Tab-separated table of C-alpha atoms in Angstrom:
chain	number	residue	atom	x	y	z
A	13	MET	CA	-72.280	47.233	-223.598
A	14	THR	CA	-69.635	48.045	-220.998
A	15	GLU	CA	-67.820	45.470	-218.875
A	16	GLN	CA	-69.549	46.851	-215.757
A	17	THR	CA	-73.030	46.563	-217.262
A	18	THR	CA	-72.319	43.008	-218.334
A	19	ALA	CA	-71.139	42.106	-214.844
A	20	ILE	CA	-74.293	43.569	-213.289
A	21	ASP	CA	-76.538	41.703	-215.702
A	22	ASN	CA	-74.805	38.465	-214.806
A	23	ILE	CA	-75.474	38.806	-211.086
A	24	GLU	CA	-79.189	39.585	-211.186
A	25	GLU	CA	-81.086	36.983	-209.162
A	26	GLN	CA	-77.830	35.390	-208.015
A	27	PHE	CA	-77.664	33.577	-204.683
A	28	LEU	CA	-74.930	34.583	-202.251
A	29	ALA	CA	-73.914	32.965	-198.975
A	30	ALA	CA	-71.961	34.379	-196.036
A	31	ILE	CA	-70.562	32.191	-193.270
A	32	ASP	CA	-69.447	33.899	-190.057
A	33	LEU	CA	-67.206	31.815	-187.794
A	34	GLY	CA	-67.658	33.783	-184.596
A	35	SER	CA	-65.951	33.090	-181.288
A	36	ASN	CA	-69.296	32.097	-179.769
A	37	SER	CA	-71.528	31.109	-182.677
A	38	PHE	CA	-71.162	30.040	-186.299
A	39	HIS	CA	-73.742	31.519	-188.677
A	40	ILE	CA	-74.676	31.083	-192.307
A	41	VAL	CA	-77.035	33.302	-194.239
A	42	VAL	CA	-78.061	32.709	-197.846
A	43	ALA	CA	-79.626	35.578	-199.750
A	44	GLN	CA	-80.916	36.227	-203.240
A	45	LEU	CA	-79.549	39.266	-205.025
A	46	ASP	CA	-82.465	40.499	-207.102
A	47	GLN	CA	-82.472	43.878	-208.871
A	48	GLY	CA	-79.789	45.166	-206.538
A	49	GLU	CA	-81.611	44.081	-203.365
A	50	LEU	CA	-80.617	41.258	-201.024
A	51	ARG	CA	-83.444	39.033	-199.812
A	52	THR	CA	-82.627	36.479	-197.111
A	53	VAL	CA	-83.796	32.976	-198.016
A	54	ASP	CA	-82.110	30.822	-195.367
A	55	VAL	CA	-80.390	31.274	-191.993
A	56	MET	CA	-78.666	28.708	-189.779
A	57	SER	CA	-76.587	29.076	-186.616
A	58	ASP	CA	-74.844	26.926	-184.045
A	59	LYS	CA	-73.374	27.803	-180.631
A	60	VAL	CA	-69.942	26.308	-181.318
A	61	GLN	CA	-68.192	28.433	-178.644
A	62	LEU	CA	-64.835	28.181	-180.361
A	63	ALA	CA	-63.274	30.682	-177.947
A	64	ALA	CA	-64.182	28.443	-175.002
A	65	GLY	CA	-61.991	25.779	-176.594
A	66	ILE	CA	-58.792	27.844	-176.566
A	67	ASN	CA	-56.521	26.571	-173.808
A	68	ASP	CA	-54.035	28.477	-171.656
A	69	LYS	CA	-51.342	28.093	-174.322
A	70	ARG	CA	-53.675	29.654	-176.925
A	71	TYR	CA	-54.265	26.444	-178.841
A	72	LEU	CA	-57.667	25.269	-180.046
A	73	THR	CA	-58.460	21.974	-178.366
A	74	ASP	CA	-59.425	18.929	-180.413
A	75	GLU	CA	-62.923	19.104	-178.938
A	76	ALA	CA	-63.385	22.712	-180.050
A	77	LYS	CA	-62.090	21.974	-183.545
A	78	LYS	CA	-64.458	19.021	-183.815
A	79	ARG	CA	-67.452	21.157	-182.771
A	80	GLY	CA	-66.556	23.709	-185.403
A	81	LEU	CA	-65.890	21.228	-188.188
A	82	ASP	CA	-69.076	19.275	-187.448
A	83	CYS	CA	-71.031	22.513	-187.774
A	84	LEU	CA	-69.319	23.380	-191.062
A	85	SER	CA	-70.135	19.930	-192.431
A	86	ARG	CA	-73.801	20.823	-192.002
A	87	PHE	CA	-73.294	24.258	-193.554
A	88	ALA	CA	-71.453	22.668	-196.505
A	89	GLN	CA	-74.593	20.874	-197.585
A	90	ARG	CA	-76.394	24.197	-197.863
A	91	ILE	CA	-73.796	25.771	-200.183
A	92	LYS	CA	-72.772	22.755	-202.272
A	93	ASP	CA	-74.697	23.962	-205.333
A	94	LEU	CA	-73.402	27.544	-205.183
A	95	PRO	CA	-70.346	28.632	-207.213
A	96	SER	CA	-67.284	29.267	-205.064
A	97	ASP	CA	-67.239	33.006	-205.821
A	98	ALA	CA	-70.793	33.271	-204.431
A	99	VAL	CA	-69.669	32.114	-200.981
A	100	ARG	CA	-67.524	33.992	-198.491
A	101	VAL	CA	-66.346	32.558	-195.186
A	102	VAL	CA	-64.855	34.822	-192.496
A	103	GLY	CA	-63.294	33.998	-189.143
A	104	THR	CA	-63.047	36.409	-186.228
A	105	ASN	CA	-61.321	36.751	-182.867
A	106	ALA	CA	-60.979	33.098	-181.814
A	107	LEU	CA	-59.250	32.199	-185.072
A	108	ARG	CA	-57.176	35.382	-184.866
A	109	GLU	CA	-55.954	34.358	-181.412
A	110	ALA	CA	-55.453	30.589	-181.731
A	111	LYS	CA	-51.885	29.620	-182.563
A	112	ASN	CA	-53.017	26.513	-184.424
A	113	SER	CA	-55.801	28.175	-186.381
A	114	ARG	CA	-54.073	27.184	-189.651
A	115	GLU	CA	-54.860	23.515	-188.947
A	116	PHE	CA	-58.531	24.321	-188.427
A	117	ILE	CA	-58.613	26.557	-191.509
A	118	ASP	CA	-57.160	23.849	-193.770
A	119	GLU	CA	-59.737	21.304	-192.628
A	120	ALA	CA	-62.570	23.829	-192.863
A	121	GLU	CA	-61.612	24.760	-196.420
A	122	ASN	CA	-61.615	21.092	-197.414
A	123	ILE	CA	-65.118	20.693	-196.001
A	124	LEU	CA	-66.568	23.881	-197.490
A	125	GLY	CA	-64.649	23.890	-200.773
A	126	THR	CA	-63.972	27.613	-200.497
A	127	PRO	CA	-61.293	29.772	-198.813
A	128	LEU	CA	-61.668	30.808	-195.179
A	129	GLU	CA	-60.579	34.378	-194.514
A	130	ILE	CA	-59.470	35.633	-191.104
A	131	ILE	CA	-60.461	39.286	-190.795
A	132	ALA	CA	-58.791	41.828	-188.540
A	133	GLY	CA	-60.740	43.467	-185.732
A	134	ARG	CA	-61.298	46.776	-187.490
A	135	GLU	CA	-62.329	45.017	-190.696
A	136	GLU	CA	-64.819	43.047	-188.615
A	137	ALA	CA	-66.086	46.367	-187.254
A	138	ARG	CA	-66.455	47.791	-190.772
A	139	LEU	CA	-68.465	44.785	-191.950
A	140	ILE	CA	-70.669	44.857	-188.844
A	141	TYR	CA	-71.473	48.504	-189.493
A	142	LEU	CA	-72.266	47.686	-193.128
A	143	GLY	CA	-74.677	44.967	-192.028
A	144	VAL	CA	-76.356	47.176	-189.437
A	145	SER	CA	-76.652	50.246	-191.652
A	146	HIS	CA	-78.410	48.287	-194.392
A	147	THR	CA	-81.086	47.111	-191.962
A	148	LEU	CA	-81.898	50.536	-190.505
A	149	ALA	CA	-83.690	53.574	-191.848
A	150	ASP	CA	-81.370	55.829	-193.842
A	151	ASP	CA	-81.502	58.581	-191.231
A	152	LYS	CA	-79.158	61.537	-191.047
A	153	GLY	CA	-76.836	61.933	-188.089
A	154	ALA	CA	-74.088	59.829	-186.571
A	155	ARG	CA	-74.872	56.498	-184.961
A	156	LEU	CA	-72.841	54.408	-182.529
A	157	VAL	CA	-72.960	50.677	-183.213
A	158	ILE	CA	-71.865	48.121	-180.593
A	159	ASP	CA	-71.491	44.401	-181.220
A	160	ILE	CA	-70.521	42.085	-178.342
A	161	GLY	CA	-69.059	38.863	-179.690
A	162	GLY	CA	-67.552	35.832	-178.054
A	163	GLY	CA	-63.974	37.100	-178.035
A	164	SER	CA	-64.124	40.764	-178.997
A	165	THR	CA	-66.471	43.727	-178.933
A	166	GLU	CA	-66.670	46.168	-181.827
A	167	PHE	CA	-67.481	49.876	-181.527
A	168	ILE	CA	-68.222	51.898	-184.660
A	169	ILE	CA	-69.391	55.455	-185.216
A	170	GLY	CA	-70.700	56.144	-188.681
A	171	GLU	CA	-73.254	58.044	-190.683
A	172	ARG	CA	-75.533	56.401	-193.211
A	173	PHE	CA	-73.388	53.669	-194.859
A	174	GLU	CA	-69.952	55.125	-194.034
A	175	PRO	CA	-68.097	54.225	-190.820
A	176	ASN	CA	-65.947	57.036	-189.451
A	177	MET	CA	-64.409	55.482	-186.332
A	178	MET	CA	-63.864	51.746	-185.826
A	179	GLU	CA	-62.353	49.777	-182.979
A	180	SER	CA	-62.283	46.173	-181.813
A	181	LEU	CA	-61.585	45.618	-178.111
A	182	HIS	CA	-60.373	42.372	-176.544
A	183	MET	CA	-63.425	41.511	-174.503
A	184	GLY	CA	-66.189	39.074	-175.322
A	185	CYS	CA	-68.882	37.055	-173.603
A	186	VAL	CA	-67.036	33.724	-173.989
A	187	SER	CA	-63.550	34.917	-173.057
A	188	PHE	CA	-64.894	36.907	-170.081
A	189	THR	CA	-66.951	33.921	-168.934
A	190	LYS	CA	-63.801	31.784	-168.791
A	191	ARG	CA	-61.857	34.506	-167.005
A	192	TYR	CA	-64.333	35.984	-164.517
A	193	PHE	CA	-67.116	33.427	-164.018
A	194	PRO	CA	-65.275	30.152	-163.251
A	195	ASP	CA	-67.508	27.108	-162.819
A	196	ASP	CA	-70.412	29.309	-163.998
A	197	CYS	CA	-70.496	30.914	-160.558
A	198	ILE	CA	-72.386	34.235	-160.350
A	199	ASN	CA	-71.788	36.735	-157.556
A	200	ALA	CA	-71.326	40.464	-157.168
A	201	LYS	CA	-67.530	40.140	-156.928
A	202	ASN	CA	-67.184	38.219	-160.205
A	203	PHE	CA	-69.549	40.570	-161.981
A	204	LYS	CA	-67.673	43.627	-160.699
A	205	ARG	CA	-64.328	42.191	-161.830
A	206	ALA	CA	-65.701	41.578	-165.319
A	207	GLN	CA	-67.251	45.039	-165.564
A	208	THR	CA	-64.055	46.705	-164.317
A	209	ALA	CA	-61.964	44.815	-166.878
A	210	ALA	CA	-64.320	45.986	-169.618
A	211	LEU	CA	-64.095	49.575	-168.361
A	212	GLN	CA	-60.312	49.341	-168.549
A	213	GLU	CA	-60.526	48.189	-172.177
A	214	LEU	CA	-62.906	51.037	-172.964
A	215	GLN	CA	-60.438	53.661	-171.709
A	216	SER	CA	-58.620	53.481	-175.057
A	217	ILE	CA	-61.644	54.810	-176.966
A	218	LYS	CA	-63.746	56.577	-174.341
A	219	PHE	CA	-62.651	60.161	-174.889
A	220	SER	CA	-62.179	60.107	-178.657
A	221	TYR	CA	-65.606	58.547	-179.147
A	222	GLN	CA	-67.288	60.989	-176.779
A	223	ASP	CA	-65.582	63.906	-178.545
A	224	HIS	CA	-66.965	62.704	-181.889
A	225	GLY	CA	-70.463	62.167	-180.538
A	226	TRP	CA	-73.510	60.433	-181.993
A	227	ASN	CA	-77.244	60.862	-182.349
A	228	SER	CA	-78.334	57.270	-181.733
A	229	VAL	CA	-76.974	53.979	-180.391
A	230	VAL	CA	-77.619	50.571	-181.971
A	231	GLY	CA	-76.603	47.108	-180.776
A	232	SER	CA	-76.238	44.003	-182.902
A	233	SER	CA	-75.682	40.236	-182.624
A	234	GLY	CA	-76.671	37.614	-180.079
A	235	THR	CA	-75.619	39.057	-176.722
A	236	ILE	CA	-77.356	42.395	-177.183
A	237	LYS	CA	-80.384	40.689	-178.723
A	238	ALA	CA	-80.586	38.420	-175.670
A	239	VAL	CA	-80.324	41.414	-173.309
A	240	ARG	CA	-83.068	43.249	-175.193
A	241	ASN	CA	-85.368	40.206	-175.185
A	242	ALA	CA	-84.720	39.604	-171.474
A	243	CYS	CA	-85.574	43.211	-170.624
A	244	ILE	CA	-88.815	42.948	-172.577
A	245	SER	CA	-89.822	39.562	-171.108
A	246	ILE	CA	-89.231	40.764	-167.534
A	247	GLY	CA	-91.197	43.936	-168.255
A	248	LEU	CA	-88.267	46.302	-167.847
A	249	SER	CA	-88.700	47.900	-171.276
A	250	GLU	CA	-90.945	47.751	-174.323
A	251	ASP	CA	-88.371	47.759	-177.103
A	252	ARG	CA	-85.052	49.481	-176.418
A	253	ILE	CA	-82.449	48.740	-173.787
A	254	THR	CA	-82.419	51.644	-171.337
A	255	LYS	CA	-79.800	52.224	-168.639
A	256	THR	CA	-82.452	51.685	-165.968
A	257	ALA	CA	-83.590	48.425	-167.528
A	258	LEU	CA	-80.026	47.184	-167.922
A	259	HIS	CA	-79.217	47.829	-164.272
A	260	ALA	CA	-82.401	46.073	-163.202
A	261	LEU	CA	-81.450	43.103	-165.401
A	262	ARG	CA	-78.016	43.048	-163.782
A	263	ASP	CA	-79.632	42.870	-160.330
A	264	LYS	CA	-81.890	40.065	-161.551
A	265	ILE	CA	-78.880	38.064	-162.754
A	266	LEU	CA	-77.066	38.580	-159.453
A	267	SER	CA	-79.995	36.945	-157.669
A	268	PHE	CA	-78.868	33.610	-159.143
A	269	GLU	CA	-75.819	31.709	-157.901
A	270	ASN	CA	-75.064	29.797	-161.093
A	271	SER	CA	-75.637	30.596	-164.762
A	272	ALA	CA	-77.510	27.309	-165.143
A	273	ASP	CA	-80.068	28.631	-162.638
A	274	ILE	CA	-80.914	31.776	-164.598
A	275	ASP	CA	-84.655	31.705	-165.172
A	276	ILE	CA	-85.623	34.419	-167.613
A	277	ALA	CA	-88.246	33.886	-170.273
A	278	ASP	CA	-86.937	34.119	-173.846
A	279	LEU	CA	-83.323	33.514	-172.739
A	280	LYS	CA	-82.210	30.443	-174.649
A	281	PRO	CA	-80.503	27.701	-172.589
A	282	GLU	CA	-77.371	27.794	-174.766
A	283	ARG	CA	-77.039	31.538	-174.053
A	284	GLN	CA	-77.274	31.230	-170.237
A	285	LYS	CA	-73.622	30.325	-169.624
A	286	VAL	CA	-72.200	33.443	-171.314
A	287	PHE	CA	-75.045	35.809	-170.450
A	288	PRO	CA	-73.637	37.326	-167.209
A	289	ALA	CA	-70.345	38.215	-168.920
A	290	GLY	CA	-72.204	39.783	-171.833
A	291	VAL	CA	-74.315	41.889	-169.482
A	292	ALA	CA	-71.186	43.006	-167.593
A	293	ILE	CA	-69.561	44.170	-170.840
A	294	LEU	CA	-72.712	46.025	-171.900
A	295	CYS	CA	-73.006	47.682	-168.468
A	296	ALA	CA	-69.417	48.901	-168.847
A	297	ALA	CA	-70.152	50.286	-172.326
A	298	PHE	CA	-73.217	52.152	-171.038
A	299	GLU	CA	-71.178	53.605	-168.167
A	300	ALA	CA	-68.007	54.535	-170.072
A	301	LEU	CA	-69.808	56.085	-173.035
A	302	ASP	CA	-72.719	57.516	-171.026
A	303	ILE	CA	-75.346	55.691	-173.085
A	304	LYS	CA	-78.954	56.345	-172.121
A	305	GLU	CA	-80.688	53.852	-174.407
A	306	MET	CA	-79.879	51.431	-177.224
A	307	ALA	CA	-81.939	50.112	-180.124
A	308	PHE	CA	-81.326	46.686	-181.684
A	309	SER	CA	-80.600	45.766	-185.307
A	310	GLU	CA	-80.945	42.316	-186.847
A	311	GLY	CA	-78.080	43.162	-189.183
A	312	ALA	CA	-74.602	42.034	-188.148
A	313	LEU	CA	-71.318	40.720	-189.515
A	314	ARG	CA	-72.779	38.106	-191.858
A	315	GLU	CA	-75.158	40.612	-193.444
A	316	GLY	CA	-72.244	42.997	-193.834
A	317	VAL	CA	-70.278	40.301	-195.642
A	318	LEU	CA	-73.206	39.793	-198.021
A	319	TYR	CA	-73.497	43.487	-198.834
A	320	ASP	CA	-69.729	43.700	-199.266
A	321	MET	CA	-69.870	40.781	-201.736
A	322	ALA	CA	-72.716	42.420	-203.638
A	323	GLY	CA	-70.721	45.648	-203.846
A	324	ARG	CA	-67.703	43.830	-205.239
A	325	LEU	CA	-69.822	42.158	-207.891
A	326	ARG	CA	-71.071	45.602	-208.911
A	327	HIS	CA	-67.562	47.056	-209.029
A	328	GLU	CA	-68.102	48.983	-205.786
A	329	ASP	CA	-65.144	47.390	-204.025
A	330	VAL	CA	-64.003	49.218	-200.892
A	331	ARG	CA	-60.559	47.721	-201.463
A	332	ASP	CA	-60.087	49.966	-204.507
A	333	ARG	CA	-60.760	53.020	-202.334
A	334	THR	CA	-58.335	51.699	-199.741
A	335	ILE	CA	-55.558	51.297	-202.310
A	336	ASN	CA	-56.152	54.781	-203.696
A	337	ALA	CA	-56.042	56.206	-200.163
A	338	ILE	CA	-52.772	54.482	-199.293
A	339	MET	CA	-51.236	55.692	-202.563
A	340	GLN	CA	-52.079	59.263	-201.592
A	341	ARG	CA	-50.915	58.792	-198.001
A	342	TYR	CA	-47.473	57.611	-199.116
A	343	HIS	CA	-47.140	59.990	-202.088
A	344	VAL	CA	-46.908	57.327	-204.790
A	345	ASP	CA	-45.843	58.457	-208.275
A	346	GLN	CA	-49.248	57.874	-209.889
A	347	GLU	CA	-47.996	57.903	-213.483
A	348	GLN	CA	-45.264	55.360	-212.745
A	349	ALA	CA	-47.707	53.122	-210.886
A	350	ASP	CA	-50.117	53.298	-213.833
A	351	ARG	CA	-47.362	52.316	-216.282
A	352	VAL	CA	-46.296	49.318	-214.212
A	353	GLU	CA	-49.914	48.273	-213.657
A	354	GLN	CA	-50.828	48.413	-217.360
A	355	THR	CA	-47.828	46.316	-218.401
A	356	ALA	CA	-48.334	43.762	-215.620
A	357	LEU	CA	-52.013	43.347	-216.484
A	358	LEU	CA	-51.212	43.060	-220.191
A	359	ALA	CA	-48.888	40.179	-219.328
A	360	TRP	CA	-51.577	38.638	-217.070
A	361	ALA	CA	-54.069	38.633	-219.947
A	362	GLN	CA	-51.656	36.715	-222.166
A	363	VAL	CA	-50.587	34.016	-219.708
A	364	LYS	CA	-53.638	33.658	-217.451
A	365	ASP	CA	-54.900	30.486	-219.112
A	366	ASP	CA	-51.544	28.691	-219.057
A	367	TRP	CA	-50.901	29.680	-215.444
A	368	GLN	CA	-54.549	29.307	-214.377
A	369	LEU	CA	-54.823	32.862	-213.070
A	370	SER	CA	-58.253	34.235	-212.188
A	371	ARG	CA	-59.919	37.618	-211.826
A	372	LYS	CA	-58.920	37.614	-208.143
A	373	HIS	CA	-55.293	37.367	-209.258
A	374	TYR	CA	-55.880	40.231	-211.684
A	375	ASP	CA	-57.061	42.443	-208.819
A	376	MET	CA	-54.166	41.491	-206.563
A	377	LEU	CA	-51.621	42.155	-209.317
A	378	SER	CA	-53.226	45.539	-209.985
A	379	TRP	CA	-53.077	46.525	-206.295
A	380	ALA	CA	-49.475	45.327	-205.995
A	381	ALA	CA	-48.445	47.449	-208.989
A	382	LYS	CA	-50.126	50.490	-207.462
A	383	THR	CA	-48.507	50.108	-204.049
A	384	HIS	CA	-45.098	48.582	-204.754
A	385	GLU	CA	-43.340	51.928	-204.183
A	386	ILE	CA	-45.058	53.107	-200.987
A	387	GLY	CA	-41.934	52.171	-199.012
A	388	LEU	CA	-39.998	54.944	-200.757
A	389	THR	CA	-41.513	57.317	-198.194
A	390	ILE	CA	-39.371	55.622	-195.565
A	391	ALA	CA	-36.132	55.084	-197.503
A	392	HIS	CA	-34.924	54.094	-200.964
A	393	SER	CA	-32.646	51.397	-199.580
A	394	GLN	CA	-34.634	48.158	-199.282
A	395	PHE	CA	-37.824	50.075	-200.066
A	396	HIS	CA	-39.561	46.909	-201.270
A	397	LYS	CA	-39.262	45.547	-197.716
A	398	HIS	CA	-40.623	48.787	-196.274
A	399	SER	CA	-43.554	48.598	-198.706
A	400	ALA	CA	-44.302	45.019	-197.657
A	401	TYR	CA	-44.138	45.945	-193.975
A	402	LEU	CA	-46.625	48.775	-194.410
A	403	LEU	CA	-49.039	46.576	-196.360
A	404	THR	CA	-48.791	43.824	-193.747
A	405	HIS	CA	-49.392	45.990	-190.690
A	406	ALA	CA	-51.575	48.879	-191.871
A	407	ASP	CA	-55.342	48.914	-191.419
A	408	LEU	CA	-56.614	48.251	-194.940
A	409	PRO	CA	-60.436	48.390	-194.987
A	410	GLY	CA	-61.890	45.637	-197.139
A	411	PHE	CA	-58.823	43.401	-196.987
A	412	THR	CA	-58.604	40.258	-194.896
A	413	THR	CA	-55.389	39.476	-193.049
A	414	GLN	CA	-54.623	36.794	-195.661
A	415	GLU	CA	-55.166	39.237	-198.513
A	416	GLN	CA	-52.829	41.720	-196.850
A	417	LEU	CA	-50.205	38.986	-196.548
A	418	GLN	CA	-50.655	38.019	-200.202
A	419	LEU	CA	-50.370	41.621	-201.342
A	420	ALA	CA	-47.339	42.262	-199.135
A	421	THR	CA	-45.642	39.108	-200.424
A	422	LEU	CA	-46.049	40.238	-204.033
A	423	VAL	CA	-44.659	43.680	-203.246
A	424	ARG	CA	-41.827	42.257	-201.127
A	425	GLY	CA	-40.721	40.143	-204.099
A	426	HIS	CA	-40.871	42.765	-206.834
A	427	ARG	CA	-37.109	43.488	-206.993
A	428	ARG	CA	-33.654	42.091	-206.253
A	429	LYS	CA	-33.304	38.441	-205.208
A	430	PHE	CA	-36.524	36.469	-205.627
A	431	PRO	CA	-37.695	35.659	-202.056
A	432	LYS	CA	-38.915	32.113	-202.638
A	433	ASP	CA	-39.090	31.414	-198.892
A	434	GLU	CA	-41.586	34.267	-198.486
A	435	PHE	CA	-44.012	32.514	-200.809
A	436	LYS	CA	-43.849	29.384	-198.662
A	437	THR	CA	-45.623	31.333	-195.917
A	438	LEU	CA	-48.727	31.440	-198.129
A	439	PRO	CA	-51.209	28.549	-198.177
A	440	LYS	CA	-49.855	25.819	-200.444
A	441	ARG	CA	-52.725	26.175	-202.918
A	442	LEU	CA	-51.710	29.810	-203.551
A	443	GLN	CA	-47.940	29.520	-203.767
A	444	ASP	CA	-47.519	28.803	-207.488
A	445	ALA	CA	-50.066	31.397	-208.598
A	446	TYR	CA	-48.542	34.156	-206.468
A	447	ALA	CA	-45.010	33.292	-207.545
A	448	HIS	CA	-46.197	33.670	-211.141
A	449	LEU	CA	-47.915	36.975	-210.344
A	450	CYS	CA	-44.712	38.220	-208.771
A	451	VAL	CA	-42.758	37.349	-211.932
A	452	LEU	CA	-45.166	39.458	-213.999
A	453	LEU	CA	-44.851	42.351	-211.548
A	454	ARG	CA	-41.055	42.121	-211.568
A	455	ILE	CA	-40.865	42.220	-215.366
A	456	ALA	CA	-43.251	45.187	-215.521
A	457	VAL	CA	-41.091	47.054	-212.984
A	458	VAL	CA	-37.921	46.295	-214.996
A	459	LEU	CA	-39.487	47.496	-218.243
A	460	HIS	CA	-40.393	50.818	-216.625
A	461	ARG	CA	-37.244	51.286	-214.572
A	462	SER	CA	-36.311	54.420	-216.532
A	463	ARG	CA	-39.695	55.955	-215.588
A	464	SER	CA	-39.941	57.130	-219.188
A	465	LYS	CA	-43.269	58.355	-220.512
A	466	ASP	CA	-42.524	56.761	-223.894
A	467	ARG	CA	-44.821	53.873	-224.732
A	468	LEU	CA	-43.377	50.386	-224.822
A	469	PRO	CA	-43.538	48.444	-228.083
A	470	ALA	CA	-45.926	45.548	-228.564
A	471	ILE	CA	-44.580	42.856	-226.244
A	472	ALA	CA	-45.764	39.241	-226.319
A	473	PHE	CA	-45.799	37.032	-223.224
A	474	ARG	CA	-46.257	33.290	-223.553
A	475	VAL	CA	-45.646	30.174	-221.523
A	476	ASP	CA	-43.750	27.214	-222.953
A	477	ASN	CA	-43.871	24.325	-220.520
A	478	LYS	CA	-42.323	25.831	-217.326
A	479	LYS	CA	-40.671	28.732	-219.119
A	480	LEU	CA	-41.947	32.295	-219.532
A	481	ILE	CA	-40.983	33.793	-222.876
A	482	VAL	CA	-41.053	37.552	-223.433
A	483	GLU	CA	-40.842	38.584	-227.089
A	484	PHE	CA	-39.967	42.088	-228.342
A	485	PRO	CA	-40.190	43.494	-231.891
A	486	GLU	CA	-37.100	42.748	-233.918
A	487	GLY	CA	-34.227	45.133	-233.173
A	488	TRP	CA	-35.904	46.873	-230.192
A	489	LEU	CA	-33.679	45.364	-227.503
A	490	GLU	CA	-30.540	46.281	-229.464
A	491	LEU	CA	-31.669	49.905	-229.319
A	492	HIS	CA	-32.307	49.633	-225.574
A	493	PRO	CA	-29.234	47.883	-224.142
A	494	LEU	CA	-29.919	48.935	-220.538
A	495	THR	CA	-33.329	47.261	-220.639
A	496	LEU	CA	-31.749	44.140	-222.129
A	497	ALA	CA	-29.133	44.105	-219.347
A	498	ASP	CA	-31.870	44.498	-216.702
A	499	LEU	CA	-33.849	41.623	-218.210
A	500	GLU	CA	-30.774	39.400	-218.307
A	501	GLN	CA	-30.153	40.205	-214.637
A	502	GLU	CA	-33.795	39.418	-213.936
A	503	ALA	CA	-33.419	36.041	-215.651
A	504	ASP	CA	-30.511	35.265	-213.301
A	505	TYR	CA	-32.564	36.263	-210.242
A	506	LEU	CA	-35.474	34.056	-211.335
A	507	ASN	CA	-33.214	31.154	-212.273
A	508	GLY	CA	-32.067	31.077	-208.651
A	509	ALA	CA	-35.681	30.416	-207.704
A	510	ASP	CA	-36.122	27.704	-210.378
A	511	ILE	CA	-38.177	30.034	-212.586
A	512	LYS	CA	-37.126	30.159	-216.233
A	513	LEU	CA	-37.302	33.416	-218.173
A	514	ARG	CA	-36.302	33.770	-221.822
A	515	VAL	CA	-36.149	37.117	-223.595
A	516	GLN	CA	-36.093	37.281	-227.375
């Protein structure tokens, strides 16, 4: 039986949980993975409005942090019996923007017992599309998906399960409420200012999206669901949001002076405050992209996270495709990357128990080996720094911002002086493991410095207390004096970072 088949057998009927820390609402969805299908078994949500708690200096207030952490304490009870690798927690725009998000993340991780990942805007868009596409009929033709969140709005054009264009714009129902509807005051001037600001944001994608085109338009998440339900309850439409219905809803909203006065059946009280801003953003999207009508999908970010998790468990990890694409883009020497990867992973297998390295570390080490030379496209001098820069700032579908930082840190440290200060930028719980991974990568790079196609001899890696010992067959190092000199130099580099390496 193959490793892949074994992995699939092990995940049948497994429960998975996705927690989405949105700028407006926090959501948790628990689903059962049964015979390759995800079946939702529990859903919870809370209007935390984290973005409303970001002050003028871009710090989360204590009140906002408390709202969020209180919500997560309730969610924690729901996932306490699930293994940590069956739970994924993602944060979006509010946590991307807040300068003190690290404080919130540390406390949240303590409550939930699992890492919290901040995802970039385009990664959020990719996951939203994944969630939407799995809840719609598998029709041919391109579809435009729009998701209005609390702090950002995502626009994706894709076909079937593959997104082709993705963008996240800095406009959301919570942030626009703070900016354009002070004291919850509704009037034509405020609404126009909000819609104009949204139109300005949309200028960056308007023409490229229209040039691509689409066959259908789908909205997702709370704001668009609330608009759809309001249109139906007022009698403006039967199912879809049409341009006519949306404009009539806008006029209805402008008949109220304060968001607390909005009286529309099926509009939840906790949605009233941010509803005018959400409608203004949607009106701008309809105008800029010349949308005639929009359907609604129950799928959204959290469902996308679930399907992404299920794909990873079945060895259908989009991150592998991303790494292969970036290797091609930067003309990586595939054979050299394979040699370094094989040696690094061989070392991982021998020391993983002593250094408490997991399968996640295996993947990260593999990706680092494959991409450590991408900076050569820029220049040979300091190419490890160029590689790290590219991995930090490129759009890498499937990777969270933390994963990109972890990968870049490994690659940054693969040669020359060991950058121990770089590893201090990682969360404390990861620092030792990633320093150890970097040591394995460095040794693999040294052993293949000649880029020779000749196979290495059987090399043993073992840990003795705080020392890594690398053992070669008797007499091999004497026949390869340059390799011995490189390893001795490497031992000096590592010694400067309080890492002991012995070669024998």
